[in-house]
């Protein structure tokens, strides 16, 4: 099965990846080559739709809602990885347009 | 003991010498740091070397040993693959996206290693986000194979395998999603174990494909593999897939007798797509196992041979596309905001320029396989085939204790030889992928040479049967000593 350039552009939008025209062209060729190898699956009949998990003890991981006493230095270390900060908050470009 | 003698030590031998106070952890650590500064400029197996931290930890370990508060890895210097979070030490995934990322916390296995008294020498190079089979996809530089500097060490844990092989570290920790521990171990002539899914906590392992990822040791011999697994395995409430059971002492399964052991040889994995030199070595290894008392029978694993590669290259990218959606240029990591006019443009440009081409290819593949209209044709069918593969294994393990295959279809290939053809690169994983799909343990151990390059034999067993794997691997290693062969270090000097 091959994929065309319009589909590549659509998928890139879903994946939020910017692409130049050249990127689209080469991605189209590479993905078509890869998809060809997936053809072996086409005759498989799907019986069960529950996902197959490999751990028999799958549980939700939650903790008690308690103050876990993380020091402020952990906070600083977390924030120090952010590209832009203002007054202890992560700063981003505006989401809403000004009226 | 001379510096070069120190760097040649295994963890188990170092343990004995440290406990007898014949060597100190500081001396051992310094010898390895010297070795790293001597040869890693050419091999490029490290992304970060943590010299100061290592010396401090070694001093503490020596104190601990003096006070007789000794645990399995007290004073043993190791490396950790750079997709495993180390608090205060850069963890890059060999990606531009995380080039300057400093985790505020340790992965659970890092805490366990530190609690045991292990020394961190640094972080090992990998294919970006562990996607690749040659370490050529590292944003920083490709790692070279110590056996032939023109060749790849395999991947994605190419840095860890090359460092262990060239005696720059005593052992290393890698991650294996489709063969990323075993294939580089095979290509570099060292031991690489992918444990049962859920046996080792993945908390703090930067996620690639969460249903397949597993952390495991890369070591100089089988004993060290068991020793490291003793330290890193065990239940962790921070990982929803962690198995809650009492961990045995894996070293007690290191036995030389294989009588009564039933081993299956799948003829489908010795086909024309496997190099004849590799097959010859593994067939010879099987003869050795027979002489040690194992019974050998040929079987067929036609379902996995037919479907495993396609299943993997749908499921792993699908999960990757979700896991890697967190890289948005906002919270941490690379951000292209200064060249962008608004938040959306920042997002698109950050991901366009922060990820390398293989990572983007896999995100695209996964997004496609999960997208409306293709989900049924790809993802659901892959899940069904995964179920079929798992059941083919279960049927096999009703009759046999273990399955033997080569680890990789070829020996180490030349740098650049496969990097322009993604499909060719994916075929490297054909023998290792099925164990990840089924969540079962598998090891690669050195089994000889073809074209002067190391060949690994893969031993696969059923879920939580690491005991069987260690038994067979140890018996074989003791009978052959292929792990004692080392690359010619004189050639490695800069």
PDB file of N, CA, C and O in Angstrom, chain B residues 319-347:
ATOM      1  N   UNK B 319       2.949   3.677  19.541  1.00  0.00           N
ATOM      2  CA  UNK B 319       3.160   4.098  20.929  1.00  0.00           C
ATOM      3  C   UNK B 319       4.119   5.286  20.987  1.00  0.00           C
ATOM      4  O   UNK B 319       3.951   6.194  21.797  1.00  0.00           O
ATOM      5  N   UNK B 320       5.119   5.266  20.108  1.00  0.00           N
ATOM      6  CA  UNK B 320       6.080   6.385  20.072  1.00  0.00           C
ATOM      7  C   UNK B 320       5.365   7.680  19.708  1.00  0.00           C
ATOM      8  O   UNK B 320       5.651   8.746  20.264  1.00  0.00           O
ATOM      9  N   UNK B 321       4.425   7.606  18.767  1.00  0.00           N
ATOM     10  CA  UNK B 321       3.762   8.833  18.332  1.00  0.00           C
ATOM     11  C   UNK B 321       2.995   9.464  19.497  1.00  0.00           C
ATOM     12  O   UNK B 321       2.915  10.685  19.609  1.00  0.00           O
ATOM     13  N   UNK B 322       2.459   8.623  20.384  1.00  0.00           N
ATOM     14  CA  UNK B 322       1.778   9.159  21.568  1.00  0.00           C
ATOM     15  C   UNK B 322       2.799   9.629  22.608  1.00  0.00           C
ATOM     16  O   UNK B 322       2.710  10.741  23.124  1.00  0.00           O
ATOM     17  N   UNK B 323       3.811   8.791  22.894  1.00  0.00           N
ATOM     18  CA  UNK B 323       4.792   9.142  23.924  1.00  0.00           C
ATOM     19  C   UNK B 323       5.574  10.409  23.583  1.00  0.00           C
ATOM     20  O   UNK B 323       5.938  11.180  24.459  1.00  0.00           O
ATOM     21  N   UNK B 324       5.870  10.599  22.313  1.00  0.00           N
ATOM     22  CA  UNK B 324       6.704  11.740  21.935  1.00  0.00           C
ATOM     23  C   UNK B 324       5.890  13.010  21.659  1.00  0.00           C
ATOM     24  O   UNK B 324       6.446  14.034  21.297  1.00  0.00           O
ATOM     25  N   UNK B 325       4.564  12.915  21.893  1.00  0.00           N
ATOM     26  CA  UNK B 325       3.755  14.129  21.708  1.00  0.00           C
ATOM     27  C   UNK B 325       4.043  15.152  22.809  1.00  0.00           C
ATOM     28  O   UNK B 325       3.691  16.313  22.688  1.00  0.00           O
ATOM     29  N   UNK B 326       4.709  14.705  23.886  1.00  0.00           N
ATOM     30  CA  UNK B 326       4.993  15.623  24.997  1.00  0.00           C
ATOM     31  C   UNK B 326       6.068  16.652  24.640  1.00  0.00           C
ATOM     32  O   UNK B 326       6.239  17.646  25.332  1.00  0.00           O
ATOM     33  N   UNK B 327       6.808  16.417  23.582  1.00  0.00           N
ATOM     34  CA  UNK B 327       7.895  17.351  23.228  1.00  0.00           C
ATOM     35  C   UNK B 327       7.309  18.486  22.390  1.00  0.00           C
ATOM     36  O   UNK B 327       7.135  18.362  21.182  1.00  0.00           O
ATOM     37  N   UNK B 328       6.989  19.574  23.098  1.00  0.00           N
ATOM     38  CA  UNK B 328       6.224  20.649  22.472  1.00  0.00           C
ATOM     39  C   UNK B 328       6.917  21.997  22.552  1.00  0.00           C
ATOM     40  O   UNK B 328       6.359  23.027  22.172  1.00  0.00           O
ATOM     41  N   UNK B 329       8.138  22.011  23.078  1.00  0.00           N
ATOM     42  CA  UNK B 329       8.867  23.282  23.141  1.00  0.00           C
ATOM     43  C   UNK B 329       8.370  24.219  24.228  1.00  0.00           C
ATOM     44  O   UNK B 329       8.690  25.402  24.233  1.00  0.00           O
ATOM     45  N   UNK B 330       7.579  23.701  25.162  1.00  0.00           N
ATOM     46  CA  UNK B 330       7.007  24.550  26.211  1.00  0.00           C
ATOM     47  C   UNK B 330       7.622  24.252  27.579  1.00  0.00           C
ATOM     48  O   UNK B 330       8.158  25.133  28.233  1.00  0.00           O
ATOM     49  N   UNK B 331       7.546  22.994  28.000  1.00  0.00           N
ATOM     50  CA  UNK B 331       7.889  22.669  29.390  1.00  0.00           C
ATOM     51  C   UNK B 331       9.385  22.425  29.593  1.00  0.00           C
ATOM     52  O   UNK B 331       9.959  22.799  30.586  1.00  0.00           O
ATOM     53  N   UNK B 332       9.983  21.744  28.634  1.00  0.00           N
ATOM     54  CA  UNK B 332      11.422  21.456  28.734  1.00  0.00           C
ATOM     55  C   UNK B 332      11.916  21.086  27.344  1.00  0.00           C
ATOM     56  O   UNK B 332      11.124  20.814  26.435  1.00  0.00           O
ATOM     57  N   UNK B 333      13.225  21.041  27.216  1.00  0.00           N
ATOM     58  CA  UNK B 333      13.796  20.624  25.938  1.00  0.00           C
ATOM     59  C   UNK B 333      13.882  21.754  24.927  1.00  0.00           C
ATOM     60  O   UNK B 333      13.601  22.914  25.227  1.00  0.00           O
ATOM     61  N   UNK B 334      14.288  21.371  23.716  1.00  0.00           N
ATOM     62  CA  UNK B 334      14.477  22.334  22.627  1.00  0.00           C
ATOM     63  C   UNK B 334      13.174  23.075  22.330  1.00  0.00           C
ATOM     64  O   UNK B 334      12.091  22.475  22.371  1.00  0.00           O
ATOM     65  N   UNK B 335      13.299  24.358  22.037  1.00  0.00           N
ATOM     66  CA  UNK B 335      12.127  25.140  21.646  1.00  0.00           C
ATOM     67  C   UNK B 335      12.517  26.085  20.531  1.00  0.00           C
ATOM     68  O   UNK B 335      13.523  26.791  20.628  1.00  0.00           O
ATOM     69  N   UNK B 336      11.732  26.084  19.466  1.00  0.00           N
ATOM     70  CA  UNK B 336      12.028  26.997  18.351  1.00  0.00           C
ATOM     71  C   UNK B 336      11.157  28.251  18.429  1.00  0.00           C
ATOM     72  O   UNK B 336      10.806  28.847  17.415  1.00  0.00           O
ATOM     73  N   UNK B 337      10.833  28.683  19.666  1.00  0.00           N
ATOM     74  CA  UNK B 337       9.873  29.778  19.831  1.00  0.00           C
ATOM     75  C   UNK B 337      10.370  31.111  19.285  1.00  0.00           C
ATOM     76  O   UNK B 337       9.566  31.928  18.831  1.00  0.00           O
ATOM     77  N   UNK B 338      11.671  31.301  19.336  1.00  0.00           N
ATOM     78  CA  UNK B 338      12.173  32.623  18.913  1.00  0.00           C
ATOM     79  C   UNK B 338      12.025  32.834  17.407  1.00  0.00           C
ATOM     80  O   UNK B 338      12.018  33.964  16.929  1.00  0.00           O
ATOM     81  N   UNK B 339      11.927  31.749  16.664  1.00  0.00           N
ATOM     82  CA  UNK B 339      11.738  31.870  15.213  1.00  0.00           C
ATOM     83  C   UNK B 339      10.276  31.706  14.805  1.00  0.00           C
ATOM     84  O   UNK B 339       9.973  31.533  13.635  1.00  0.00           O
ATOM     85  N   UNK B 340       9.400  31.669  15.802  1.00  0.00           N
ATOM     86  CA  UNK B 340       7.993  31.390  15.495  1.00  0.00           C
ATOM     87  C   UNK B 340       7.103  32.546  15.941  1.00  0.00           C
ATOM     88  O   UNK B 340       7.380  33.208  16.946  1.00  0.00           O
ATOM     89  N   UNK B 341       6.022  32.752  15.198  1.00  0.00           N
ATOM     90  CA  UNK B 341       5.161  33.896  15.514  1.00  0.00           C
ATOM     91  C   UNK B 341       4.109  33.586  16.568  1.00  0.00           C
ATOM     92  O   UNK B 341       3.649  34.474  17.270  1.00  0.00           O
ATOM     93  N   UNK B 342       3.686  32.330  16.624  1.00  0.00           N
ATOM     94  CA  UNK B 342       2.680  31.987  17.633  1.00  0.00           C
ATOM     95  C   UNK B 342       2.940  30.591  18.183  1.00  0.00           C
ATOM     96  O   UNK B 342       3.869  29.898  17.770  1.00  0.00           O
ATOM     97  N   UNK B 343       2.101  30.188  19.120  1.00  0.00           N
ATOM     98  CA  UNK B 343       2.299  28.928  19.833  1.00  0.00           C
ATOM     99  C   UNK B 343       2.264  27.722  18.886  1.00  0.00           C
ATOM    100  O   UNK B 343       3.068  26.799  19.002  1.00  0.00           O
ATOM    101  N   UNK B 344       1.322  27.755  17.932  1.00  0.00           N
ATOM    102  CA  UNK B 344       1.200  26.641  16.989  1.00  0.00           C
ATOM    103  C   UNK B 344       2.463  26.509  16.147  1.00  0.00           C
ATOM    104  O   UNK B 344       2.978  25.411  15.942  1.00  0.00           O
ATOM    105  N   UNK B 345       2.959  27.637  15.669  1.00  0.00           N
ATOM    106  CA  UNK B 345       4.173  27.600  14.844  1.00  0.00           C
ATOM    107  C   UNK B 345       5.358  27.086  15.674  1.00  0.00           C
ATOM    108  O   UNK B 345       6.197  26.325  15.183  1.00  0.00           O
ATOM    109  N   UNK B 346       5.406  27.494  16.940  1.00  0.00           N
ATOM    110  CA  UNK B 346       6.470  26.994  17.825  1.00  0.00           C
ATOM    111  C   UNK B 346       6.417  25.470  17.900  1.00  0.00           C
ATOM    112  O   UNK B 346       7.441  24.785  17.794  1.00  0.00           O
ATOM    113  N   UNK B 347       5.209  24.956  18.070  1.00  0.00           N
ATOM    114  CA  UNK B 347       5.022  23.507  18.179  1.00  0.00           C
ATOM    115  C   UNK B 347       5.524  22.784  16.921  1.00  0.00           C
ATOM    116  O   UNK B 347       6.326  21.847  16.999  1.00  0.00           O
TER     117      UNK B 347
END
